[in-house]
Amino acid sequence: MRQHKLALCKSHFLDWIPEQAERAIQKYRMFTRDERVLVAVSGGKDSLALWDVLLKLGYQADGLYIGLGIDGGIGYSDASHEKIRQFVAARPGISLEVVDVEQVYGASIPVAAENTQRGKGRPCSVCGLTKRHVMNRVARDGGYAALATGHNLDDEAAVLFGNTFNWQVGYLARQGPVLPASHEGLARKVKPFCRLYERETAAYALLAGIDYIYDECPYAVGATSIYHKEVLARLEEERPGAKLQFYLGFLRAREAGVFQTAQEEVALLTCPTCGQPTTVEGQCAFCRMWDQVQARIGMVATL
Ligand code: Q46
Ligand code: ZN
């Protein structure tokens, strides 16, 4: 790990990653051992490594898998789900909740995207909105204090780069390792791996014997975040530690209140249908979108 001028053997590395995660959990006050944490798992290395680490550290961590119904020619969702099943089977006693979007809402993500304005040929917006809603709902209904995602430093630095490049000060004000609960009953959102490089979480998964899906979601191809990651990788190549410095420097500036003026208080209302927060009067974006999808699909079915 050139950025830390540190080289570890397998057994020390397997201790070092949980130590780093523990330090982040403590430093940013993410959750305690008395609280229940819901880990959103996708079948990829980061989220499965995170779940493994939290269990090893003795946290009360349950998993949530959201079946998106994405095939993309590689059976992406089925393959991801299979990796998670294997992970759970190898750890008796752990708990996983599965929400299949098609079963619950009547259409897979790609089909929903084709049937709404929001999709416009790319399902990511529909997908993001749906995942956020489901994660909030399961965390709220299950009484979880925190919702943990496997975002790593590369993810966070890429988002930060995008937000800075476009001077999205409102987003900058909200970006961080912990997003406090914005609404009654909602869980805070936390990212215990936010200071770990992607290659470190990948190495951890490999060394810990965690089998994960190597393929990215087929719809991720061409995303601007991937382009931003490439730009940052070039910086990192020449200056080891550049990404970490960029992100930690931002967190310090944020802590010092640099973005405080941008933190305008948006009045949050409650969606009358699902009870989740929304900034608009009436139904939230999630409920409006799925009403539209279900109406369209229903129309097609009756033709
Ligand atoms: S899963 Fe969903 Fe991502 Fe696939 S459809 Fe797009 S948003 S790329 S994290
Ligand atoms: Zn709603």
PDB file of C-alpha atoms and ligand atoms in Angstrom:
ATOM      1  CA  MET A   1       0.000   0.000   0.000  1.00  0.00           C
ATOM      2  CA  ARG A   2       2.187   2.759  -1.405  1.00  0.00           C
ATOM      3  CA  GLN A   3      -0.022   5.505   0.035  1.00  0.00           C
ATOM      4  CA  HIS A   4       0.714   4.286   3.561  1.00  0.00           C
ATOM      5  CA  LYS A   5       4.265   3.099   2.793  1.00  0.00           C
ATOM      6  CA  LEU A   6       3.079  -0.169   4.271  1.00  0.00           C
ATOM      7  CA  ALA A   7       3.416  -3.772   3.153  1.00  0.00           C
ATOM      8  CA  LEU A   8       1.660  -6.530   5.047  1.00  0.00           C
ATOM      9  CA  CYS A   9       1.573 -10.300   4.892  1.00  0.00           C
ATOM     10  CA  LYS A  10      -1.719 -12.106   4.499  1.00  0.00           C
ATOM     11  CA  SER A  11      -2.515 -12.591   8.173  1.00  0.00           C
ATOM     12  CA  HIS A  12      -1.638  -9.025   9.145  1.00  0.00           C
ATOM     13  CA  PHE A  13      -3.575  -7.643   6.202  1.00  0.00           C
ATOM     14  CA  LEU A  14      -6.621  -9.657   7.287  1.00  0.00           C
ATOM     15  CA  ASP A  15      -6.377  -7.960  10.697  1.00  0.00           C
ATOM     16  CA  TRP A  16      -5.505  -4.537   9.321  1.00  0.00           C
ATOM     17  CA  ILE A  17      -8.707  -4.117   7.234  1.00  0.00           C
ATOM     18  CA  PRO A  18     -11.111  -4.721  10.163  1.00  0.00           C
ATOM     19  CA  GLU A  19      -8.962  -2.390  12.306  1.00  0.00           C
ATOM     20  CA  GLN A  20      -9.292   0.335   9.692  1.00  0.00           C
ATOM     21  CA  ALA A  21     -13.041  -0.204   9.472  1.00  0.00           C
ATOM     22  CA  GLU A  22     -13.345  -0.094  13.262  1.00  0.00           C
ATOM     23  CA  ARG A  23     -11.416   3.179  13.375  1.00  0.00           C
ATOM     24  CA  ALA A  24     -13.744   4.737  10.804  1.00  0.00           C
ATOM     25  CA  ILE A  25     -16.835   3.461  12.659  1.00  0.00           C
ATOM     26  CA  GLN A  26     -15.560   5.035  15.899  1.00  0.00           C
ATOM     27  CA  LYS A  27     -14.196   8.251  14.428  1.00  0.00           C
ATOM     28  CA  TYR A  28     -17.360   9.130  12.530  1.00  0.00           C
ATOM     29  CA  ARG A  29     -19.666   7.646  15.191  1.00  0.00           C
ATOM     30  CA  MET A  30     -21.402   5.380  12.717  1.00  0.00           C
ATOM     31  CA  PHE A  31     -22.985   2.889  15.132  1.00  0.00           C
ATOM     32  CA  THR A  32     -22.299   0.984  18.317  1.00  0.00           C
ATOM     33  CA  ARG A  33     -22.310  -2.696  19.198  1.00  0.00           C
ATOM     34  CA  ASP A  34     -25.698  -2.199  20.891  1.00  0.00           C
ATOM     35  CA  GLU A  35     -27.289  -1.033  17.672  1.00  0.00           C
ATOM     36  CA  ARG A  36     -28.477  -3.165  14.789  1.00  0.00           C
ATOM     37  CA  VAL A  37     -26.984  -2.488  11.377  1.00  0.00           C
ATOM     38  CA  LEU A  38     -28.404  -3.391   8.007  1.00  0.00           C
ATOM     39  CA  VAL A  39     -25.750  -4.036   5.347  1.00  0.00           C
ATOM     40  CA  ALA A  40     -26.829  -3.583   1.739  1.00  0.00           C
ATOM     41  CA  VAL A  41     -25.161  -6.407  -0.183  1.00  0.00           C
ATOM     42  CA  SER A  42     -24.939  -6.553  -3.956  1.00  0.00           C
ATOM     43  CA  GLY A  43     -22.795  -9.672  -4.354  1.00  0.00           C
ATOM     44  CA  GLY A  44     -19.746  -7.539  -5.190  1.00  0.00           C
ATOM     45  CA  LYS A  45     -16.493  -7.509  -3.224  1.00  0.00           C
ATOM     46  CA  ASP A  46     -17.043  -4.328  -1.232  1.00  0.00           C
ATOM     47  CA  SER A  47     -20.402  -5.118   0.295  1.00  0.00           C
ATOM     48  CA  LEU A  48     -19.611  -8.767   1.055  1.00  0.00           C
ATOM     49  CA  ALA A  49     -16.231  -7.812   2.536  1.00  0.00           C
ATOM     50  CA  LEU A  50     -18.005  -5.178   4.638  1.00  0.00           C
ATOM     51  CA  TRP A  51     -20.557  -7.643   5.968  1.00  0.00           C
ATOM     52  CA  ASP A  52     -17.767 -10.120   6.764  1.00  0.00           C
ATOM     53  CA  VAL A  53     -15.738  -7.439   8.573  1.00  0.00           C
ATOM     54  CA  LEU A  54     -18.694  -6.192  10.635  1.00  0.00           C
ATOM     55  CA  LEU A  55     -19.511  -9.745  11.719  1.00  0.00           C
ATOM     56  CA  LYS A  56     -15.871 -10.381  12.629  1.00  0.00           C
ATOM     57  CA  LEU A  57     -15.839  -7.168  14.659  1.00  0.00           C
ATOM     58  CA  GLY A  58     -18.852  -8.384  16.614  1.00  0.00           C
ATOM     59  CA  TYR A  59     -21.460  -5.965  15.277  1.00  0.00           C
ATOM     60  CA  GLN A  60     -25.101  -6.968  14.934  1.00  0.00           C
ATOM     61  CA  ALA A  61     -25.083  -6.885  11.143  1.00  0.00           C
ATOM     62  CA  ASP A  62     -27.859  -8.314   8.982  1.00  0.00           C
ATOM     63  CA  GLY A  63     -27.827  -8.326   5.188  1.00  0.00           C
ATOM     64  CA  LEU A  64     -30.242  -6.952   2.628  1.00  0.00           C
ATOM     65  CA  TYR A  65     -30.177  -8.053  -0.982  1.00  0.00           C
ATOM     66  CA  ILE A  66     -32.346  -6.284  -3.538  1.00  0.00           C
ATOM     67  CA  GLY A  67     -33.069  -8.415  -6.616  1.00  0.00           C
ATOM     68  CA  LEU A  68     -33.116  -5.945  -9.512  1.00  0.00           C
ATOM     69  CA  GLY A  69     -33.872  -8.453 -12.258  1.00  0.00           C
ATOM     70  CA  ILE A  70     -30.915  -7.371 -14.418  1.00  0.00           C
ATOM     71  CA  ASP A  71     -29.656  -9.868 -16.948  1.00  0.00           C
ATOM     72  CA  GLY A  72     -27.490  -7.902 -19.390  1.00  0.00           C
ATOM     73  CA  GLY A  73     -26.500 -11.094 -21.194  1.00  0.00           C
ATOM     74  CA  ILE A  74     -24.548 -12.325 -18.162  1.00  0.00           C
ATOM     75  CA  GLY A  75     -27.390 -13.198 -15.791  1.00  0.00           C
ATOM     76  CA  TYR A  76     -26.080 -10.399 -13.554  1.00  0.00           C
ATOM     77  CA  SER A  77     -28.746 -10.427 -10.832  1.00  0.00           C
ATOM     78  CA  ASP A  78     -28.984 -14.221 -10.629  1.00  0.00           C
ATOM     79  CA  ALA A  79     -25.215 -14.566 -10.407  1.00  0.00           C
ATOM     80  CA  SER A  80     -25.004 -11.870  -7.703  1.00  0.00           C
ATOM     81  CA  HIS A  81     -27.738 -13.505  -5.665  1.00  0.00           C
ATOM     82  CA  GLU A  82     -25.925 -16.840  -5.902  1.00  0.00           C
ATOM     83  CA  LYS A  83     -22.723 -15.348  -4.468  1.00  0.00           C
ATOM     84  CA  ILE A  84     -24.700 -13.976  -1.548  1.00  0.00           C
ATOM     85  CA  ARG A  85     -26.392 -17.324  -0.949  1.00  0.00           C
ATOM     86  CA  GLN A  86     -22.959 -18.957  -0.761  1.00  0.00           C
ATOM     87  CA  PHE A  87     -21.742 -16.285   1.649  1.00  0.00           C
ATOM     88  CA  VAL A  88     -24.735 -16.865   3.930  1.00  0.00           C
ATOM     89  CA  ALA A  89     -24.523 -20.660   3.712  1.00  0.00           C
ATOM     90  CA  ALA A  90     -20.924 -20.512   4.930  1.00  0.00           C
ATOM     91  CA  ARG A  91     -21.918 -18.483   8.002  1.00  0.00           C
ATOM     92  CA  PRO A  92     -24.741 -20.235   9.824  1.00  0.00           C
ATOM     93  CA  GLY A  93     -26.905 -18.017  11.968  1.00  0.00           C
ATOM     94  CA  ILE A  94     -26.542 -14.798   9.986  1.00  0.00           C
ATOM     95  CA  SER A  95     -29.637 -13.167   8.649  1.00  0.00           C
ATOM     96  CA  LEU A  96     -30.379 -11.998   5.106  1.00  0.00           C
ATOM     97  CA  GLU A  97     -33.495 -10.273   3.845  1.00  0.00           C
ATOM     98  CA  VAL A  98     -34.198 -10.519   0.131  1.00  0.00           C
ATOM     99  CA  VAL A  99     -36.463  -8.078  -1.689  1.00  0.00           C
ATOM    100  CA  ASP A 100     -37.198  -9.003  -5.275  1.00  0.00           C
ATOM    101  CA  VAL A 101     -38.257  -5.842  -7.078  1.00  0.00           C
ATOM    102  CA  GLU A 102     -40.279  -7.643  -9.733  1.00  0.00           C
ATOM    103  CA  GLN A 103     -42.167  -9.707  -7.181  1.00  0.00           C
ATOM    104  CA  VAL A 104     -42.942  -6.758  -4.948  1.00  0.00           C
ATOM    105  CA  TYR A 105     -43.532  -3.953  -7.465  1.00  0.00           C
ATOM    106  CA  GLY A 106     -44.518  -5.874 -10.589  1.00  0.00           C
ATOM    107  CA  ALA A 107     -41.562  -5.213 -12.897  1.00  0.00           C
ATOM    108  CA  SER A 108     -37.810  -5.709 -12.990  1.00  0.00           C
ATOM    109  CA  ILE A 109     -35.649  -2.587 -13.097  1.00  0.00           C
ATOM    110  CA  PRO A 110     -34.999  -2.761 -16.882  1.00  0.00           C
ATOM    111  CA  VAL A 111     -38.728  -3.266 -17.603  1.00  0.00           C
ATOM    112  CA  ALA A 112     -39.692  -0.460 -15.236  1.00  0.00           C
ATOM    113  CA  ALA A 113     -37.161   1.818 -16.931  1.00  0.00           C
ATOM    114  CA  GLU A 114     -38.751   1.161 -20.310  1.00  0.00           C
ATOM    115  CA  ASN A 115     -42.112   2.156 -18.920  1.00  0.00           C
ATOM    116  CA  THR A 116     -41.340   5.493 -17.348  1.00  0.00           C
ATOM    117  CA  GLN A 117     -40.087   8.916 -18.338  1.00  0.00           C
ATOM    118  CA  ARG A 118     -37.353   8.579 -15.767  1.00  0.00           C
ATOM    119  CA  GLY A 119     -35.750   5.597 -17.508  1.00  0.00           C
ATOM    120  CA  LYS A 120     -35.045   7.210 -20.894  1.00  0.00           C
ATOM    121  CA  GLY A 121     -33.119   4.189 -22.079  1.00  0.00           C
ATOM    122  CA  ARG A 122     -30.892   4.006 -19.035  1.00  0.00           C
ATOM    123  CA  PRO A 123     -32.231   2.241 -15.959  1.00  0.00           C
ATOM    124  CA  CYS A 124     -29.820   3.713 -13.386  1.00  0.00           C
ATOM    125  CA  SER A 125     -32.104   6.508 -12.262  1.00  0.00           C
ATOM    126  CA  VAL A 126     -35.032   4.130 -11.741  1.00  0.00           C
ATOM    127  CA  CYS A 127     -32.672   1.686 -10.067  1.00  0.00           C
ATOM    128  CA  GLY A 128     -31.123   4.239  -7.703  1.00  0.00           C
ATOM    129  CA  LEU A 129     -34.496   5.607  -6.651  1.00  0.00           C
ATOM    130  CA  THR A 130     -35.861   2.101  -6.054  1.00  0.00           C
ATOM    131  CA  LYS A 131     -32.822   0.861  -4.128  1.00  0.00           C
ATOM    132  CA  ARG A 132     -32.880   3.935  -1.877  1.00  0.00           C
ATOM    133  CA  HIS A 133     -36.567   3.453  -1.150  1.00  0.00           C
ATOM    134  CA  VAL A 134     -36.270  -0.280  -0.427  1.00  0.00           C
ATOM    135  CA  MET A 135     -33.213   0.201   1.799  1.00  0.00           C
ATOM    136  CA  ASN A 136     -35.004   2.908   3.779  1.00  0.00           C
ATOM    137  CA  ARG A 137     -38.131   0.821   4.101  1.00  0.00           C
ATOM    138  CA  VAL A 138     -36.417  -2.363   5.255  1.00  0.00           C
ATOM    139  CA  ALA A 139     -34.211  -0.425   7.695  1.00  0.00           C
ATOM    140  CA  ARG A 140     -37.235   1.430   9.096  1.00  0.00           C
ATOM    141  CA  ASP A 141     -39.509  -1.628   9.338  1.00  0.00           C
ATOM    142  CA  GLY A 142     -36.737  -3.714  10.884  1.00  0.00           C
ATOM    143  CA  GLY A 143     -35.859  -1.042  13.442  1.00  0.00           C
ATOM    144  CA  TYR A 144     -32.235  -0.735  12.286  1.00  0.00           C
ATOM    145  CA  ALA A 145     -30.205   2.199  13.584  1.00  0.00           C
ATOM    146  CA  ALA A 146     -27.894   2.325  10.591  1.00  0.00           C
ATOM    147  CA  LEU A 147     -27.787   1.290   6.981  1.00  0.00           C
ATOM    148  CA  ALA A 148     -24.266   0.420   5.852  1.00  0.00           C
ATOM    149  CA  THR A 149     -23.069   0.352   2.258  1.00  0.00           C
ATOM    150  CA  GLY A 150     -19.764  -0.892   0.899  1.00  0.00           C
ATOM    151  CA  HIS A 151     -18.685   2.369  -0.771  1.00  0.00           C
ATOM    152  CA  ASN A 152     -14.900   2.547  -0.792  1.00  0.00           C
ATOM    153  CA  LEU A 153     -12.467   5.429  -1.169  1.00  0.00           C
ATOM    154  CA  ASP A 154     -12.396   5.136  -4.956  1.00  0.00           C
ATOM    155  CA  ASP A 155     -16.190   5.498  -5.047  1.00  0.00           C
ATOM    156  CA  GLU A 156     -16.198   8.424  -2.646  1.00  0.00           C
ATOM    157  CA  ALA A 157     -13.296  10.220  -4.343  1.00  0.00           C
ATOM    158  CA  ALA A 158     -15.007   9.805  -7.739  1.00  0.00           C
ATOM    159  CA  VAL A 159     -18.278  11.265  -6.407  1.00  0.00           C
ATOM    160  CA  LEU A 160     -16.345  14.070  -4.747  1.00  0.00           C
ATOM    161  CA  PHE A 161     -14.501  14.772  -7.980  1.00  0.00           C
ATOM    162  CA  GLY A 162     -17.797  14.936  -9.895  1.00  0.00           C
ATOM    163  CA  ASN A 163     -19.419  17.184  -7.304  1.00  0.00           C
ATOM    164  CA  THR A 164     -16.414  19.483  -7.224  1.00  0.00           C
ATOM    165  CA  PHE A 165     -15.974  19.560 -10.980  1.00  0.00           C
ATOM    166  CA  ASN A 166     -19.584  20.668 -11.362  1.00  0.00           C
ATOM    167  CA  TRP A 167     -19.546  22.812  -8.214  1.00  0.00           C
ATOM    168  CA  GLN A 168     -22.558  21.096  -6.771  1.00  0.00           C
ATOM    169  CA  VAL A 169     -22.149  22.722  -3.400  1.00  0.00           C
ATOM    170  CA  GLY A 170     -25.395  21.327  -2.032  1.00  0.00           C
ATOM    171  CA  TYR A 171     -24.188  17.779  -2.753  1.00  0.00           C
ATOM    172  CA  LEU A 172     -20.752  18.596  -1.332  1.00  0.00           C
ATOM    173  CA  ALA A 173     -22.370  19.759   1.897  1.00  0.00           C
ATOM    174  CA  ARG A 174     -24.110  16.404   2.243  1.00  0.00           C
ATOM    175  CA  GLN A 175     -21.332  14.049   1.115  1.00  0.00           C
ATOM    176  CA  GLY A 176     -19.597  12.215   3.927  1.00  0.00           C
ATOM    177  CA  PRO A 177     -19.060   8.942   5.790  1.00  0.00           C
ATOM    178  CA  VAL A 178     -22.315   9.406   7.727  1.00  0.00           C
ATOM    179  CA  LEU A 179     -25.598  10.792   6.504  1.00  0.00           C
ATOM    180  CA  PRO A 180     -27.786  11.465   9.532  1.00  0.00           C
ATOM    181  CA  ALA A 181     -31.354  10.173   9.471  1.00  0.00           C
ATOM    182  CA  SER A 182     -33.301  12.827   7.600  1.00  0.00           C
ATOM    183  CA  HIS A 183     -36.728  11.753   8.738  1.00  0.00           C
ATOM    184  CA  GLU A 184     -38.313  10.120  11.690  1.00  0.00           C
ATOM    185  CA  GLY A 185     -37.886   6.360  11.700  1.00  0.00           C
ATOM    186  CA  LEU A 186     -35.247   6.360   8.981  1.00  0.00           C
ATOM    187  CA  ALA A 187     -31.815   4.881   9.576  1.00  0.00           C
ATOM    188  CA  ARG A 188     -28.622   6.910   9.290  1.00  0.00           C
ATOM    189  CA  LYS A 189     -26.494   5.917   6.306  1.00  0.00           C
ATOM    190  CA  VAL A 190     -22.901   4.944   6.911  1.00  0.00           C
ATOM    191  CA  LYS A 191     -19.873   3.927   4.855  1.00  0.00           C
ATOM    192  CA  PRO A 192     -17.297   2.149   7.031  1.00  0.00           C
ATOM    193  CA  PHE A 193     -14.980   1.463   4.040  1.00  0.00           C
ATOM    194  CA  CYS A 194     -14.836   5.084   2.875  1.00  0.00           C
ATOM    195  CA  ARG A 195     -11.108   5.359   3.594  1.00  0.00           C
ATOM    196  CA  LEU A 196     -10.125   2.024   2.023  1.00  0.00           C
ATOM    197  CA  TYR A 197      -8.905   1.787  -1.551  1.00  0.00           C
ATOM    198  CA  GLU A 198     -10.828  -0.475  -3.881  1.00  0.00           C
ATOM    199  CA  ARG A 199      -7.789  -2.692  -4.381  1.00  0.00           C
ATOM    200  CA  GLU A 200      -7.598  -3.133  -0.608  1.00  0.00           C
ATOM    201  CA  THR A 201     -11.200  -4.311  -0.313  1.00  0.00           C
ATOM    202  CA  ALA A 202     -10.645  -6.607  -3.322  1.00  0.00           C
ATOM    203  CA  ALA A 203      -7.496  -8.023  -1.723  1.00  0.00           C
ATOM    204  CA  TYR A 204      -9.384  -8.529   1.528  1.00  0.00           C
ATOM    205  CA  ALA A 205     -12.189 -10.421  -0.211  1.00  0.00           C
ATOM    206  CA  LEU A 206      -9.691 -12.651  -2.001  1.00  0.00           C
ATOM    207  CA  LEU A 207      -7.575 -13.334   1.072  1.00  0.00           C
ATOM    208  CA  ALA A 208     -10.607 -13.920   3.303  1.00  0.00           C
ATOM    209  CA  GLY A 209     -11.897 -16.474   0.800  1.00  0.00           C
ATOM    210  CA  ILE A 210     -15.013 -14.495  -0.088  1.00  0.00           C
ATOM    211  CA  ASP A 211     -16.301 -15.376  -3.517  1.00  0.00           C
ATOM    212  CA  TYR A 212     -17.927 -12.397  -5.216  1.00  0.00           C
ATOM    213  CA  ILE A 213     -19.224 -11.371  -8.597  1.00  0.00           C
ATOM    214  CA  TYR A 214     -16.410  -9.836 -10.647  1.00  0.00           C
ATOM    215  CA  ASP A 215     -18.657  -8.336 -13.289  1.00  0.00           C
ATOM    216  CA  GLU A 216     -19.974  -4.842 -12.781  1.00  0.00           C
ATOM    217  CA  CYS A 217     -23.632  -4.283 -13.503  1.00  0.00           C
ATOM    218  CA  PRO A 218     -23.834  -4.147 -17.328  1.00  0.00           C
ATOM    219  CA  TYR A 219     -25.528  -0.733 -17.099  1.00  0.00           C
ATOM    220  CA  ALA A 220     -22.537   0.769 -15.305  1.00  0.00           C
ATOM    221  CA  VAL A 221     -20.615   0.889 -18.595  1.00  0.00           C
ATOM    222  CA  GLY A 222     -20.081   4.463 -19.701  1.00  0.00           C
ATOM    223  CA  ALA A 223     -21.091   6.003 -16.373  1.00  0.00           C
ATOM    224  CA  THR A 224     -19.328   9.292 -15.656  1.00  0.00           C
ATOM    225  CA  SER A 225     -18.238   7.970 -12.270  1.00  0.00           C
ATOM    226  CA  ILE A 226     -16.113   5.377 -14.099  1.00  0.00           C
ATOM    227  CA  TYR A 227     -14.497   8.133 -16.147  1.00  0.00           C
ATOM    228  CA  HIS A 228     -13.791  10.085 -12.972  1.00  0.00           C
ATOM    229  CA  LYS A 229     -12.236   6.973 -11.441  1.00  0.00           C
ATOM    230  CA  GLU A 230      -9.898   6.691 -14.415  1.00  0.00           C
ATOM    231  CA  VAL A 231      -8.829  10.316 -14.066  1.00  0.00           C
ATOM    232  CA  LEU A 232      -8.127   9.832 -10.361  1.00  0.00           C
ATOM    233  CA  ALA A 233      -6.256   6.577 -11.031  1.00  0.00           C
ATOM    234  CA  ARG A 234      -3.852   8.540 -13.220  1.00  0.00           C
ATOM    235  CA  LEU A 235      -3.254  11.041 -10.435  1.00  0.00           C
ATOM    236  CA  GLU A 236      -2.747   8.244  -7.946  1.00  0.00           C
ATOM    237  CA  GLU A 237      -0.280   6.506 -10.233  1.00  0.00           C
ATOM    238  CA  GLU A 238       2.017   9.502 -10.149  1.00  0.00           C
ATOM    239  CA  ARG A 239       1.293  10.533  -6.577  1.00  0.00           C
ATOM    240  CA  PRO A 240       0.479   7.597  -4.310  1.00  0.00           C
ATOM    241  CA  GLY A 241      -2.053   8.722  -1.734  1.00  0.00           C
ATOM    242  CA  ALA A 242      -3.567  11.432  -3.948  1.00  0.00           C
ATOM    243  CA  LYS A 243      -7.094  10.017  -3.679  1.00  0.00           C
ATOM    244  CA  LEU A 244      -6.908   9.641   0.067  1.00  0.00           C
ATOM    245  CA  GLN A 245      -5.521  13.151   0.445  1.00  0.00           C
ATOM    246  CA  PHE A 246      -8.255  14.566  -1.788  1.00  0.00           C
ATOM    247  CA  TYR A 247     -11.003  12.883   0.222  1.00  0.00           C
ATOM    248  CA  LEU A 248      -9.613  13.458   3.715  1.00  0.00           C
ATOM    249  CA  GLY A 249      -8.821  17.086   2.877  1.00  0.00           C
ATOM    250  CA  PHE A 250     -12.426  17.516   1.825  1.00  0.00           C
ATOM    251  CA  LEU A 251     -13.715  15.953   5.054  1.00  0.00           C
ATOM    252  CA  ARG A 252     -11.539  18.318   7.092  1.00  0.00           C
ATOM    253  CA  ALA A 253     -12.798  21.326   5.135  1.00  0.00           C
ATOM    254  CA  ARG A 254     -16.356  20.148   5.597  1.00  0.00           C
ATOM    255  CA  GLU A 255     -15.766  19.650   9.307  1.00  0.00           C
ATOM    256  CA  ALA A 256     -14.412  23.200   9.480  1.00  0.00           C
ATOM    257  CA  GLY A 257     -17.718  24.429   8.094  1.00  0.00           C
ATOM    258  CA  VAL A 258     -16.567  25.410   4.598  1.00  0.00           C
ATOM    259  CA  PHE A 259     -19.792  24.137   3.073  1.00  0.00           C
ATOM    260  CA  GLN A 260     -22.103  25.189   5.894  1.00  0.00           C
ATOM    261  CA  THR A 261     -23.786  28.003   3.998  1.00  0.00           C
ATOM    262  CA  ALA A 262     -24.744  25.517   1.274  1.00  0.00           C
ATOM    263  CA  GLN A 263     -26.492  23.334   3.810  1.00  0.00           C
ATOM    264  CA  GLU A 264     -29.841  24.921   3.263  1.00  0.00           C
ATOM    265  CA  GLU A 265     -32.604  23.372   5.249  1.00  0.00           C
ATOM    266  CA  VAL A 266     -34.976  21.723   2.848  1.00  0.00           C
ATOM    267  CA  ALA A 267     -38.325  21.169   4.460  1.00  0.00           C
ATOM    268  CA  LEU A 268     -39.098  17.481   4.222  1.00  0.00           C
ATOM    269  CA  LEU A 269     -42.664  16.319   3.858  1.00  0.00           C
ATOM    270  CA  THR A 270     -44.036  12.821   4.260  1.00  0.00           C
ATOM    271  CA  CYS A 271     -45.266  10.824   1.292  1.00  0.00           C
ATOM    272  CA  PRO A 272     -48.908   9.888   1.990  1.00  0.00           C
ATOM    273  CA  THR A 273     -48.475   6.530   0.239  1.00  0.00           C
ATOM    274  CA  CYS A 274     -45.216   5.118   1.594  1.00  0.00           C
ATOM    275  CA  GLY A 275     -44.442   7.391   4.540  1.00  0.00           C
ATOM    276  CA  GLN A 276     -40.920   8.194   3.353  1.00  0.00           C
ATOM    277  CA  PRO A 277     -39.580  11.747   3.136  1.00  0.00           C
ATOM    278  CA  THR A 278     -40.125  13.828   0.046  1.00  0.00           C
ATOM    279  CA  THR A 279     -39.440  17.422  -0.919  1.00  0.00           C
ATOM    280  CA  VAL A 280     -42.620  17.804  -2.943  1.00  0.00           C
ATOM    281  CA  GLU A 281     -46.253  17.951  -1.900  1.00  0.00           C
ATOM    282  CA  GLY A 282     -48.121  14.680  -2.403  1.00  0.00           C
ATOM    283  CA  GLN A 283     -46.581  11.412  -3.465  1.00  0.00           C
ATOM    284  CA  CYS A 284     -42.810  10.961  -3.505  1.00  0.00           C
ATOM    285  CA  ALA A 285     -40.846  10.370  -6.716  1.00  0.00           C
ATOM    286  CA  PHE A 286     -40.642   6.638  -6.013  1.00  0.00           C
ATOM    287  CA  CYS A 287     -44.401   6.178  -5.624  1.00  0.00           C
ATOM    288  CA  ARG A 288     -45.176   8.346  -8.651  1.00  0.00           C
ATOM    289  CA  MET A 289     -42.729   6.444 -10.799  1.00  0.00           C
ATOM    290  CA  TRP A 290     -43.974   2.991  -9.808  1.00  0.00           C
ATOM    291  CA  ASP A 291     -47.620   4.053 -10.223  1.00  0.00           C
ATOM    292  CA  GLN A 292     -46.762   5.044 -13.778  1.00  0.00           C
ATOM    293  CA  VAL A 293     -44.928   1.758 -14.468  1.00  0.00           C
ATOM    294  CA  GLN A 294     -47.725  -0.347 -13.005  1.00  0.00           C
ATOM    295  CA  ALA A 295     -50.396   1.553 -14.932  1.00  0.00           C
ATOM    296  CA  ARG A 296     -48.499   1.113 -18.204  1.00  0.00           C
ATOM    297  CA  ILE A 297     -47.757  -2.549 -17.638  1.00  0.00           C
ATOM    298  CA  GLY A 298     -51.352  -3.135 -16.566  1.00  0.00           C
ATOM    299  CA  MET A 299     -52.526  -1.464 -19.788  1.00  0.00           C
ATOM    300  CA  VAL A 300     -50.254  -3.692 -21.890  1.00  0.00           C
ATOM    301  CA  ALA A 301     -51.425  -6.794 -20.022  1.00  0.00           C
ATOM    302  CA  THR A 302     -55.089  -6.043 -20.704  1.00  0.00           C
ATOM    303  CA  LEU A 303     -54.565  -5.336 -24.420  1.00  0.00           C
TER     304      LEU A 303
HETATM  305  S1  Q46 B   1     -27.032  -1.530 -10.338  1.00  0.00           S
HETATM  306 FE1  Q46 B   1     -28.599  -0.093 -10.923  1.00  0.00          FE
HETATM  307 FE2  Q46 B   1     -26.020   0.440 -10.625  1.00  0.00          FE
HETATM  308 FE3  Q46 B   1     -26.797  -1.252 -12.517  1.00  0.00          FE
HETATM  309  S2  Q46 B   1     -28.708  -0.279 -13.117  1.00  0.00           S
HETATM  310 FE4  Q46 B   1     -27.282   1.370 -12.804  1.00  0.00          FE
HETATM  311  S3  Q46 B   1     -27.673   1.928 -10.686  1.00  0.00           S
HETATM  312  S4  Q46 B   1     -25.320   0.381 -12.748  1.00  0.00           S
HETATM  313  S5  Q46 B   1     -24.862   0.879  -8.823  1.00  0.00           S
HETATM  314 ZN    ZN B   2     -43.829   7.386  -1.486  1.00  0.00          ZN
END
